[in-house]
PDB file of C-alpha atoms in Angstrom:
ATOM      1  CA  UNK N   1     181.694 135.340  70.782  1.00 50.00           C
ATOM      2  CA  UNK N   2     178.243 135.144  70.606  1.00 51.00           C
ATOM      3  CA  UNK N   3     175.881 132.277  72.207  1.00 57.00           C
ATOM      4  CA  UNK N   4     175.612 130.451  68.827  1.00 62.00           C
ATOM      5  CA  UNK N   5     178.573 130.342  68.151  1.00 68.00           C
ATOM      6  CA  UNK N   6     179.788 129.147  71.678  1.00 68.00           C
ATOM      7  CA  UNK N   7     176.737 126.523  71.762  1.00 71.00           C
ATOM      8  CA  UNK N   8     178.643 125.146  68.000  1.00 77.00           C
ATOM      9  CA  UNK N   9     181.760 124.824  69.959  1.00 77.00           C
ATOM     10  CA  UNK N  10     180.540 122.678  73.198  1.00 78.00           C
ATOM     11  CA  UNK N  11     178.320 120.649  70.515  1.00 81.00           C
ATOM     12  CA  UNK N  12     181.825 119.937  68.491  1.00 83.00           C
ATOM     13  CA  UNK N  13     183.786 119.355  71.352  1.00 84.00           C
ATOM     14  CA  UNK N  14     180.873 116.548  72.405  1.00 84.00           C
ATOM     15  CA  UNK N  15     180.453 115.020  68.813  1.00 87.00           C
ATOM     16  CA  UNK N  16     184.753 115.386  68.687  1.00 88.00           C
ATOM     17  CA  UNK N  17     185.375 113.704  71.981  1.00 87.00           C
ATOM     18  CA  UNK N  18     182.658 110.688  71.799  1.00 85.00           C
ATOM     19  CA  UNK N  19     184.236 110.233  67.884  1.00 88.00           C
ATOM     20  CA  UNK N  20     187.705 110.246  69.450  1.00 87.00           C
ATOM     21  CA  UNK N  21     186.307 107.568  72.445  1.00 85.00           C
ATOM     22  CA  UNK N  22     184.589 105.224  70.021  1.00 84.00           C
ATOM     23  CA  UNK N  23     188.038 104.834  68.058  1.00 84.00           C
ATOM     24  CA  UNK N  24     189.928 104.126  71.001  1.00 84.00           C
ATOM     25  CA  UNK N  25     187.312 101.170  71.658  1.00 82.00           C
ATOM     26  CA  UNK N  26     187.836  99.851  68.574  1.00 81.00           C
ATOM     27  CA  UNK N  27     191.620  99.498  69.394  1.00 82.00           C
ATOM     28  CA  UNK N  28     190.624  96.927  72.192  1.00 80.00           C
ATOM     29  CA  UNK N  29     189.736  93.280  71.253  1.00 74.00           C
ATOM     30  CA  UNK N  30     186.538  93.134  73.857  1.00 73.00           C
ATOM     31  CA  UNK N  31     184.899  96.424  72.143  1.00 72.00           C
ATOM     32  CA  UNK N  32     186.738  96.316  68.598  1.00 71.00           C
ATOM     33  CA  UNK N  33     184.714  92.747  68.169  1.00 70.00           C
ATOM     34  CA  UNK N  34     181.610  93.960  70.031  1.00 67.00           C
ATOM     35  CA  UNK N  35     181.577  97.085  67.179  1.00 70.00           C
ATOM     36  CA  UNK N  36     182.813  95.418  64.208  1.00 72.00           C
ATOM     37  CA  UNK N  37     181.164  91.884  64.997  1.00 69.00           C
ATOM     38  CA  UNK N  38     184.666  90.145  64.961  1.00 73.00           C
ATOM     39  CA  UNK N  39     188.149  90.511  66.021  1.00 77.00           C
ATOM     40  CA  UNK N  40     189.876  94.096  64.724  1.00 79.00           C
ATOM     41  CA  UNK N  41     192.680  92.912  62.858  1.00 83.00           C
ATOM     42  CA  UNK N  42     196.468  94.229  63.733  1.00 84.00           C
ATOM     43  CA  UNK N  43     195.980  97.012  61.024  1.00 86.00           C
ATOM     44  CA  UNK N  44     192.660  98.222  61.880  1.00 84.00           C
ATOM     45  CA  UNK N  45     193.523  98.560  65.604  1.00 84.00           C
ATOM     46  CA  UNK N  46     196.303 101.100  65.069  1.00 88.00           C
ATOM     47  CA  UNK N  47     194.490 102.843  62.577  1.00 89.00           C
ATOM     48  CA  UNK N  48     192.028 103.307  65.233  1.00 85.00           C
ATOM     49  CA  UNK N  49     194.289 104.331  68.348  1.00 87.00           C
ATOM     50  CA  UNK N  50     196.003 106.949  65.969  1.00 90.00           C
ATOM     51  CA  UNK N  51     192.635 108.344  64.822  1.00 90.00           C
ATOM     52  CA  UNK N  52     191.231 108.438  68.346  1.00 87.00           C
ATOM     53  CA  UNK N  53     193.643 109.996  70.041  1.00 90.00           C
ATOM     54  CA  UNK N  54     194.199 112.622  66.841  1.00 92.00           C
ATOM     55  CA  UNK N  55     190.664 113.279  67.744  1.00 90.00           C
ATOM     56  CA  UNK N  56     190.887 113.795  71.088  1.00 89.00           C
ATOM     57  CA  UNK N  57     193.721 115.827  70.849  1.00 90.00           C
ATOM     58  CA  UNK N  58     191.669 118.086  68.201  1.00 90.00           C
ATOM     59  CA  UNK N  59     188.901 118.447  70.639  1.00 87.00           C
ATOM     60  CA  UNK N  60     191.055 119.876  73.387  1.00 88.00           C
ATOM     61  CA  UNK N  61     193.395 122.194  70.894  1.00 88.00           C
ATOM     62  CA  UNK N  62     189.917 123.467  69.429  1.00 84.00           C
ATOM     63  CA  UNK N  63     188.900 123.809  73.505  1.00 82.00           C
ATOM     64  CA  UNK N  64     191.716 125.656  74.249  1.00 83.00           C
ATOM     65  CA  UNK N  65     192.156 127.474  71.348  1.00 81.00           C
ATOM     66  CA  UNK N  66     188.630 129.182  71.766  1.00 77.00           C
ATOM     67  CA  UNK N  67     187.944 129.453  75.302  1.00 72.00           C
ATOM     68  CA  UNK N  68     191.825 129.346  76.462  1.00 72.00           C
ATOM     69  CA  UNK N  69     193.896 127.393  78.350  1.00 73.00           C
ATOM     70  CA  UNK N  70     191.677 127.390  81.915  1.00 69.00           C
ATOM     71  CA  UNK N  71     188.305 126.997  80.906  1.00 75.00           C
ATOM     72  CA  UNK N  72     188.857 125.077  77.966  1.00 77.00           C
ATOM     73  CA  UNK N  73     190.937 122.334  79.239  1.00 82.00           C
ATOM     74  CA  UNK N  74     187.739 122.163  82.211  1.00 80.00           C
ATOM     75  CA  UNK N  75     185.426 121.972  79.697  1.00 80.00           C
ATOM     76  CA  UNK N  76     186.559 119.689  77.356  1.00 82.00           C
ATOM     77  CA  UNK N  77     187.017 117.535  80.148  1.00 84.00           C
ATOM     78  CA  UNK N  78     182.911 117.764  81.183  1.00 82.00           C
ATOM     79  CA  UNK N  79     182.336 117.202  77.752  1.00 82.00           C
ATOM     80  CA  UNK N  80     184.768 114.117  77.664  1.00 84.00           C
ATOM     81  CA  UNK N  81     183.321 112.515  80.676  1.00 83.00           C
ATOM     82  CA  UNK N  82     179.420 113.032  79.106  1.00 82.00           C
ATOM     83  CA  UNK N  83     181.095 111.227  75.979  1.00 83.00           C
ATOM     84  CA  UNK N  84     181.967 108.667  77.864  1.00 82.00           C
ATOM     85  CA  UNK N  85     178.853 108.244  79.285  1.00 79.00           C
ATOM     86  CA  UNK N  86     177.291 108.272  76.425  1.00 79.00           C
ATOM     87  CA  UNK N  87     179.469 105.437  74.783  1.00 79.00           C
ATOM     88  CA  UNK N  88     178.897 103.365  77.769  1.00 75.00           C
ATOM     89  CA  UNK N  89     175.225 103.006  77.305  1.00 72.00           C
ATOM     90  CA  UNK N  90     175.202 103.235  73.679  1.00 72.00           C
ATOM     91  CA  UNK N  91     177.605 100.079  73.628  1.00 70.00           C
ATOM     92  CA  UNK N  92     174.894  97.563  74.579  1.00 66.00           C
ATOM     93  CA  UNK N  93     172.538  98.850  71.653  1.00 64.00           C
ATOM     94  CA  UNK N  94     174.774  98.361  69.486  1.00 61.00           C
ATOM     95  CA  UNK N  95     172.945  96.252  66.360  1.00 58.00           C
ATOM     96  CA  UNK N  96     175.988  94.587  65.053  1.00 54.00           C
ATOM     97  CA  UNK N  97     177.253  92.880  68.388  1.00 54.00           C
ATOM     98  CA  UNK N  98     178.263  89.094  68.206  1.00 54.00           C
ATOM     99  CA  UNK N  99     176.118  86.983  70.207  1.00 50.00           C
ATOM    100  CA  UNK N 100     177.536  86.183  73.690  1.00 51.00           C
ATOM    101  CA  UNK N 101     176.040  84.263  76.392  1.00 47.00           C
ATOM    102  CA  UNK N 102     175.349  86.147  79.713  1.00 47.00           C
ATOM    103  CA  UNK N 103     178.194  86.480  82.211  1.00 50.00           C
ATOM    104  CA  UNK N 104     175.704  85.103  84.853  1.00 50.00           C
ATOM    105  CA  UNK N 105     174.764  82.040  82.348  1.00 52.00           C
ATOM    106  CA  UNK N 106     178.734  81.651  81.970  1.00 54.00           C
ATOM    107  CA  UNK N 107     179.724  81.993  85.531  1.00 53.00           C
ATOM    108  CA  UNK N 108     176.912  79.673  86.214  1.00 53.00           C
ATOM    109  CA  UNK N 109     177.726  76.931  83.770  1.00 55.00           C
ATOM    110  CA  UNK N 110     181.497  76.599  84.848  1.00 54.00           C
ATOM    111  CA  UNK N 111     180.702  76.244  88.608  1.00 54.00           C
ATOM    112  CA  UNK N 112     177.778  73.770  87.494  1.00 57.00           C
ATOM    113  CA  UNK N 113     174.991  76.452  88.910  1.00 52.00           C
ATOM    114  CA  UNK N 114     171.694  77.055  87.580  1.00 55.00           C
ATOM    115  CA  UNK N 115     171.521  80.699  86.576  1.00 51.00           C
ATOM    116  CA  UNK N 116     168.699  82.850  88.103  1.00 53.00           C
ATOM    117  CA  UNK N 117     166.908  84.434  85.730  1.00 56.00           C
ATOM    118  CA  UNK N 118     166.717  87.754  85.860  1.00 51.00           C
ATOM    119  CA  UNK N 119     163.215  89.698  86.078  1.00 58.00           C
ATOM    120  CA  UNK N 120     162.540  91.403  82.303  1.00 53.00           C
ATOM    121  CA  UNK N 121     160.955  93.904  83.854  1.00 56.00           C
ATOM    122  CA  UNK N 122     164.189  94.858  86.278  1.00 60.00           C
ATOM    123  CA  UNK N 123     166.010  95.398  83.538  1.00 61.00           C
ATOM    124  CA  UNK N 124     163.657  97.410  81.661  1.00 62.00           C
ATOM    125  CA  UNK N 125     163.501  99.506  84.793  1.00 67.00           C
ATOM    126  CA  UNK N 126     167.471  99.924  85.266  1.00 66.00           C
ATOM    127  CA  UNK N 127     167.679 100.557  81.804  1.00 60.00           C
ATOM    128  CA  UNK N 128     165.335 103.512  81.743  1.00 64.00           C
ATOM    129  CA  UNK N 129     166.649 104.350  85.330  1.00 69.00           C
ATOM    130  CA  UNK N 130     170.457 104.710  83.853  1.00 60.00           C
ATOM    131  CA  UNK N 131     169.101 106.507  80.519  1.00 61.00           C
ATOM    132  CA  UNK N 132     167.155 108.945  82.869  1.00 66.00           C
ATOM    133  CA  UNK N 133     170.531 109.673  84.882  1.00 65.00           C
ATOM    134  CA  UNK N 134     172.624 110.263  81.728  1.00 58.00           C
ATOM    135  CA  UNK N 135     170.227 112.548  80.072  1.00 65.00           C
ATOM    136  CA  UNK N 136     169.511 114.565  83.543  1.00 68.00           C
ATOM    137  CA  UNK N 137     173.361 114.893  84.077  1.00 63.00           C
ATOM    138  CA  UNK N 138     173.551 116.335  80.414  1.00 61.00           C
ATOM    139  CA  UNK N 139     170.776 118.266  80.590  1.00 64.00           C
ATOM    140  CA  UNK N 140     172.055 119.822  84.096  1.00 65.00           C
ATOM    141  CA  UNK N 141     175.593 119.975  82.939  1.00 60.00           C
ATOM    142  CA  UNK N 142     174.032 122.385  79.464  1.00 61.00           C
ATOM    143  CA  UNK N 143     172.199 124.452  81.463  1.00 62.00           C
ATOM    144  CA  UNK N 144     174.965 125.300  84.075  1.00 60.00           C
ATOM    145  CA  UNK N 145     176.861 125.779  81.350  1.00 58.00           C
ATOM    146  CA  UNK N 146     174.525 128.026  78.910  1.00 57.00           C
ATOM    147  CA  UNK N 147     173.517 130.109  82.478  1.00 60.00           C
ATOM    148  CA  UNK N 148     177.629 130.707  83.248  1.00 55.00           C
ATOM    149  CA  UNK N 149     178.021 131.778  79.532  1.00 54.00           C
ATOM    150  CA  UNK N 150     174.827 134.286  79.873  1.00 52.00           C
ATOM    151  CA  UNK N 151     176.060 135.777  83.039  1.00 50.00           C
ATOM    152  CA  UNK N 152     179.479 136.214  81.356  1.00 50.00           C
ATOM    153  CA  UNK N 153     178.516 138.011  78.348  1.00 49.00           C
ATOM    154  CA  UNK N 154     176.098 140.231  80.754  1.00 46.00           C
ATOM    155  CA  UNK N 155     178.943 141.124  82.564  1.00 50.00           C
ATOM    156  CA  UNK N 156     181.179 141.634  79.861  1.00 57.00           C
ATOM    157  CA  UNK N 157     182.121 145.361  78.767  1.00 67.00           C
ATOM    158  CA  UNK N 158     181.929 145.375  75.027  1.00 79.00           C
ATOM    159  CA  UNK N 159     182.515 148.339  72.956  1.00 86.00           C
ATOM    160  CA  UNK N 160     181.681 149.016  69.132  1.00 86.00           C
ATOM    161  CA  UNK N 161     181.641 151.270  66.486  1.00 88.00           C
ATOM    162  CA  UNK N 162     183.427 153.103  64.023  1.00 90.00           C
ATOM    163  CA  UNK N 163     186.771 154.802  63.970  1.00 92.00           C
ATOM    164  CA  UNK N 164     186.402 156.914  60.436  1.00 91.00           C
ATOM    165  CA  UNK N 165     185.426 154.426  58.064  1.00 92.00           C
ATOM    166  CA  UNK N 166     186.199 151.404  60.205  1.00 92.00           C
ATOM    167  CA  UNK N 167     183.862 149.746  62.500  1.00 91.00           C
ATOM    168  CA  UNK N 168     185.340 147.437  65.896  1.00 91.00           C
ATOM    169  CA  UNK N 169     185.018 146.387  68.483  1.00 90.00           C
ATOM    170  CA  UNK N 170     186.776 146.730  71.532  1.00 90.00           C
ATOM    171  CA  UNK N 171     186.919 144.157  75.202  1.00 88.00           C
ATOM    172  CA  UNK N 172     188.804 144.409  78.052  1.00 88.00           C
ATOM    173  CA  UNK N 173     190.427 140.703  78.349  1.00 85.00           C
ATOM    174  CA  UNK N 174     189.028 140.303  81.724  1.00 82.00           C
ATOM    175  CA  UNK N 175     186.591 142.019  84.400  1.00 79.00           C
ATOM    176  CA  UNK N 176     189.232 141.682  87.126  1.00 82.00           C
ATOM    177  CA  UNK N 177     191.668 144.578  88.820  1.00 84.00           C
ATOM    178  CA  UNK N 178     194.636 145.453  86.390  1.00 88.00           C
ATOM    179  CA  UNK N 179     197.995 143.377  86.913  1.00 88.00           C
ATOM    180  CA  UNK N 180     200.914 144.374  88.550  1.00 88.00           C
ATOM    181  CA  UNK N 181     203.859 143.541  87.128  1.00 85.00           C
ATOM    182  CA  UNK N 182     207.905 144.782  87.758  1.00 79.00           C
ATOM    183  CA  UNK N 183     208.197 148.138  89.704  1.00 81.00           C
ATOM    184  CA  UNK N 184     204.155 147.580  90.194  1.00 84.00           C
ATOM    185  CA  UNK N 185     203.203 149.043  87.199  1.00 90.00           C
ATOM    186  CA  UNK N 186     199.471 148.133  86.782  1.00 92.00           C
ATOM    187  CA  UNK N 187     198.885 146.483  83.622  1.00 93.00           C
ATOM    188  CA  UNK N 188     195.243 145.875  81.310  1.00 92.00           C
ATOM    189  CA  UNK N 189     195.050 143.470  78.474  1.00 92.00           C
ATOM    190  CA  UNK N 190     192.166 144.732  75.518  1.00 93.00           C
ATOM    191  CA  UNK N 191     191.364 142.649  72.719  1.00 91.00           C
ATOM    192  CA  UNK N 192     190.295 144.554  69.396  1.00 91.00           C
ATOM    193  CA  UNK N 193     188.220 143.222  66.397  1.00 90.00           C
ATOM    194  CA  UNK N 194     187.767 145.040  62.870  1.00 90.00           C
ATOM    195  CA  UNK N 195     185.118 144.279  60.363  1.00 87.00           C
ATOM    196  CA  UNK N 196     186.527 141.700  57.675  1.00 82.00           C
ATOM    197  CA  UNK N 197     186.550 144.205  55.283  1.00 84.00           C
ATOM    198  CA  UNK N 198     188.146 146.893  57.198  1.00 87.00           C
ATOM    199  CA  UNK N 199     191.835 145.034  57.755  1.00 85.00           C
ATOM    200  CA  UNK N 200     193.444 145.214  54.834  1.00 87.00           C
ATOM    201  CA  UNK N 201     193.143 148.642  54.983  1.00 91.00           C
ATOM    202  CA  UNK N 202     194.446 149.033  58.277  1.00 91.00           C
ATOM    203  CA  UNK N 203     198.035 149.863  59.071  1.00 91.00           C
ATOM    204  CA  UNK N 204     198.494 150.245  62.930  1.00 92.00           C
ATOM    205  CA  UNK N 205     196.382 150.946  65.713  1.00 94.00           C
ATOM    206  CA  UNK N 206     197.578 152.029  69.193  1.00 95.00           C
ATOM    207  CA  UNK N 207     195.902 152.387  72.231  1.00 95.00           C
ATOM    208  CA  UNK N 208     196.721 154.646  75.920  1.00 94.00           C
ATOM    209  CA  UNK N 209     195.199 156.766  78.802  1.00 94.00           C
ATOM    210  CA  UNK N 210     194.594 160.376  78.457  1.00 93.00           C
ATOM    211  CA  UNK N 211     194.604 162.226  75.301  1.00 92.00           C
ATOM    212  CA  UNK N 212     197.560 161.655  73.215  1.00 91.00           C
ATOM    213  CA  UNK N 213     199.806 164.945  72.938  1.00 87.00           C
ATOM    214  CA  UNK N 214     200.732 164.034  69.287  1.00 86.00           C
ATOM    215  CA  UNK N 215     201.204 161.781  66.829  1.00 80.00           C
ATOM    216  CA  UNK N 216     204.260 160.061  68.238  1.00 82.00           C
ATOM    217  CA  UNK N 217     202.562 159.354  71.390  1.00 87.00           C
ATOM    218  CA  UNK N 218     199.804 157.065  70.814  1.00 90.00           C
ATOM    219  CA  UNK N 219     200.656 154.841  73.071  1.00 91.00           C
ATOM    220  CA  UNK N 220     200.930 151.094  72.699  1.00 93.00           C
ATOM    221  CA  UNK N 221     200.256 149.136  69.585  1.00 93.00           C
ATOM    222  CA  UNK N 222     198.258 146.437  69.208  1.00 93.00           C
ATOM    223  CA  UNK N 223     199.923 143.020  67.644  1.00 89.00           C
ATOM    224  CA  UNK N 224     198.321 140.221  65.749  1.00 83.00           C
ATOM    225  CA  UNK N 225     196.250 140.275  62.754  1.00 75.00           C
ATOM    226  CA  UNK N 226     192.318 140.283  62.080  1.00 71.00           C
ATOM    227  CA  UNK N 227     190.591 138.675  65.281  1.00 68.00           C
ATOM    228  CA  UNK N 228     193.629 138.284  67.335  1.00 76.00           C
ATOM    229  CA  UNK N 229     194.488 141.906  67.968  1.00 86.00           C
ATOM    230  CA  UNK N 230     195.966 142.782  71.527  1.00 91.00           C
ATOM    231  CA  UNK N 231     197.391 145.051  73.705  1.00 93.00           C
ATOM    232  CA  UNK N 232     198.820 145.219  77.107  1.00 93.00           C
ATOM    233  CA  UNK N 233     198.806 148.764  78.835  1.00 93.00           C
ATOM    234  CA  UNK N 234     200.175 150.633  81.326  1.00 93.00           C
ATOM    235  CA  UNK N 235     197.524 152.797  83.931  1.00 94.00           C
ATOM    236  CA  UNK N 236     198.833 156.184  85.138  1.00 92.00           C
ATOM    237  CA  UNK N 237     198.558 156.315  88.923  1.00 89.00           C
ATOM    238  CA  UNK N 238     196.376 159.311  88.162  1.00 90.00           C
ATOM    239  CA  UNK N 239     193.579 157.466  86.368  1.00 92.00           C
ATOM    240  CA  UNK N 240     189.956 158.079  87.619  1.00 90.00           C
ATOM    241  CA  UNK N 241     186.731 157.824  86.197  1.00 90.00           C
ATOM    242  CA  UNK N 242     186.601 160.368  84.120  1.00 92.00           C
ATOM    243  CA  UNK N 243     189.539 159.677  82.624  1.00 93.00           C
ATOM    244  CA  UNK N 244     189.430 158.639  78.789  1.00 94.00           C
ATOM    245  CA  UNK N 245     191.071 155.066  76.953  1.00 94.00           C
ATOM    246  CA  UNK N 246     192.094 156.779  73.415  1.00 95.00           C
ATOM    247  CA  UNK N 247     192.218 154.894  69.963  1.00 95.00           C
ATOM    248  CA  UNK N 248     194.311 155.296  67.617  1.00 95.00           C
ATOM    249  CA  UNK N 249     194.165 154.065  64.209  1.00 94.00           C
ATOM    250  CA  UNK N 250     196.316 154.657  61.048  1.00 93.00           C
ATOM    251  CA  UNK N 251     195.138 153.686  57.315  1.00 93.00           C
ATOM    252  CA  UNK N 252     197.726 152.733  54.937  1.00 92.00           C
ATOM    253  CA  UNK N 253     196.926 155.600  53.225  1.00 92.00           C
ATOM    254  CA  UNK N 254     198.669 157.355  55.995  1.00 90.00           C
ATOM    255  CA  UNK N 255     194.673 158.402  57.789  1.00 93.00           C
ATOM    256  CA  UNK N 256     194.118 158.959  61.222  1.00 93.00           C
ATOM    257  CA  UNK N 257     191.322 158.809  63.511  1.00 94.00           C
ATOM    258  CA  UNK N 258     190.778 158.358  67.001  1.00 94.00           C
ATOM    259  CA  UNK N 259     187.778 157.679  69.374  1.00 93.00           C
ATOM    260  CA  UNK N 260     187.693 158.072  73.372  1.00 93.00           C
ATOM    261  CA  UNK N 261     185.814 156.499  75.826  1.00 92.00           C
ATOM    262  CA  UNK N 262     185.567 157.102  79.807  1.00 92.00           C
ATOM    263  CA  UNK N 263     187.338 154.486  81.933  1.00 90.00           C
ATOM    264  CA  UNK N 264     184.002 153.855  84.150  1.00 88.00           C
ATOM    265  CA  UNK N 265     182.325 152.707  81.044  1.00 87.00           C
ATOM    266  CA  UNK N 266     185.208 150.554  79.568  1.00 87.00           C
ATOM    267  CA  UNK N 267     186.480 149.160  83.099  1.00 88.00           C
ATOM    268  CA  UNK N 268     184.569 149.604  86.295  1.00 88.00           C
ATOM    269  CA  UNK N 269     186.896 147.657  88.330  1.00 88.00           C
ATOM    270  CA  UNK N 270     190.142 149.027  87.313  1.00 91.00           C
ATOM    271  CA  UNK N 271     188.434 152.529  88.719  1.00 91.00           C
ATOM    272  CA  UNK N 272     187.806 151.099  91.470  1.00 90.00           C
ATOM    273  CA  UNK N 273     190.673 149.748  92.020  1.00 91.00           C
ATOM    274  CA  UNK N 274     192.725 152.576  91.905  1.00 92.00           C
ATOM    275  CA  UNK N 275     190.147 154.114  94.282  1.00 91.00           C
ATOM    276  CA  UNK N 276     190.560 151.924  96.832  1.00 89.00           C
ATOM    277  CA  UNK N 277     194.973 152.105  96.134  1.00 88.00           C
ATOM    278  CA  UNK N 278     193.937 156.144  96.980  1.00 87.00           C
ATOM    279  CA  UNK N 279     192.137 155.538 100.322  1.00 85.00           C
ATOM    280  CA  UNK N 280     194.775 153.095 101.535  1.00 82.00           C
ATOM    281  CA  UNK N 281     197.482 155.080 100.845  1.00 72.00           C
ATOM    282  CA  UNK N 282     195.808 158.227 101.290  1.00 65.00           C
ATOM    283  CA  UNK N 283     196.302 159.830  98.496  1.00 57.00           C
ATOM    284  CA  UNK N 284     193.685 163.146  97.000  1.00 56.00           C
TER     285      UNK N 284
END
């Protein structure tokens, strides 16, 4: 994912949430008539609950969907809270609210009090105090946000090119050690993408450690289709840095190529890890 399109998807998730907030006011009889300039009536309220929380519900699938289920359930909920914010001081500027006497003037009146009037300039100064706060929180909250997202794809061990006629490219799911799972078999998840062009003529692609001995050892395929190819593999206790990650790929025209990397330049971390499993068991 590159930054534009990641900056698209926090920008959605903002416009999504603060949609889905503002229909969800509606719904309520103190902000429906402060919106609308009257009382919603019976219809219009449901019609808003259903299409606020069908929005807010899109903003978190789309969250989750693109950044998964960790980040994107934190993020939609930073983005949700700045929505909220937002709505909250937008709500007073609204241009169509009915005319309401103050709830000092009211307070006032029914205890028989004479209101004190509050300073213009006081609230020209919280106003532009509270505007200040809302756009330093979002600008703060953007730029945390846009550094993390920097430092990530910095970090990140992206391969491309081409595999015969086919160009790719290849990620390790994560930068952390590989996973053990039952009889502590270390395990590494690697996403694969193909040029739009290139699927449809692809048939299967496979991918393993160490050269593959022949065609019927290839090692493990990849499922999913176009950008949501991936594979879960299993490290050989004898992996080191120089050892390669092989590609496999078959055309339906029955084609094969293949393209190797070294481990050290597709996954520093898993060498090291089995580096430091050799000292501690000391193992040559």
């Amino acid at each position: 994912m590159n930054h534009v399109f990641l900056s698209a998807v926090h920008l959605g998730m903002l416009v999504v949430s603060g949609l889905g907030l503002a229909g969800l006011a509606l719904a309520t009889d103190r902000h429906g008539a402060h919106l609308l300039g009257h009382q919603p009536t019976p219809g219009q309220r449901r019609c808003a609950q259903v299409v606020g929380w069908l929005l807010l519900a899109t903003a978190l699938a789309w969250s989750v969907a693109t950044l998964g289920a960790g980040i994107g359930v934190t993020l939609w909920l930073g983005w949700l809270g700045l929505a909220a914010w937002c709505l909250i001081f937008a709500l007073p500027q609204w241009p169509w609210q009915p005319v309401e006497p103050q709830r000092t003037a009211r307070r006032a009146a029914e205890k028989n009090i004479p209101a004190a009037p509050v300073p213009l300039r006081d609230t020209r100064v919280r106003r532009w105090c509270a505007g200040f706060a809302l756009c330093a929180t979002l600008v703060a909250f953007t730029a945390l946000l846009w550094q993390e997202q920097i430092h990530a794809q910095s970090q990140r061990r992206v391969l491309q090119g081409k595999v015969g006629p086919w160009s790719f490219t290849l990620e390790e799911a994560d930068q952390k050690p590989p996973e053990l799972v039952a009889m502590d078999i270390p395990m590494k998840t690697f996403h694969l993408r193909f040029c739009e062009a290139c699927d449809p003529e692809i048939r299967q692609v496979t991918l393993k450690v160490n050269r593959p001995r022949n065609t019927g050892s290839t090692g493990m395929a990849f499922m999913g289709q176009r950008w949501e190819r991936k594979v879960e593999i299993p490290l050989p206790d004898t992996l080191r840095e120089e050892s390669e990650l092989w590609l496999t790929v078959v055309g339906k025209d029955a084609s094969v190529y293949q393209s190797a990397w070294r481990m050290d330049h597709v996954s520093p971390a898993t060498v090291q890890w089995f580096e430091q499993q050799r000292k501690s068991h000391a193992i040559p």
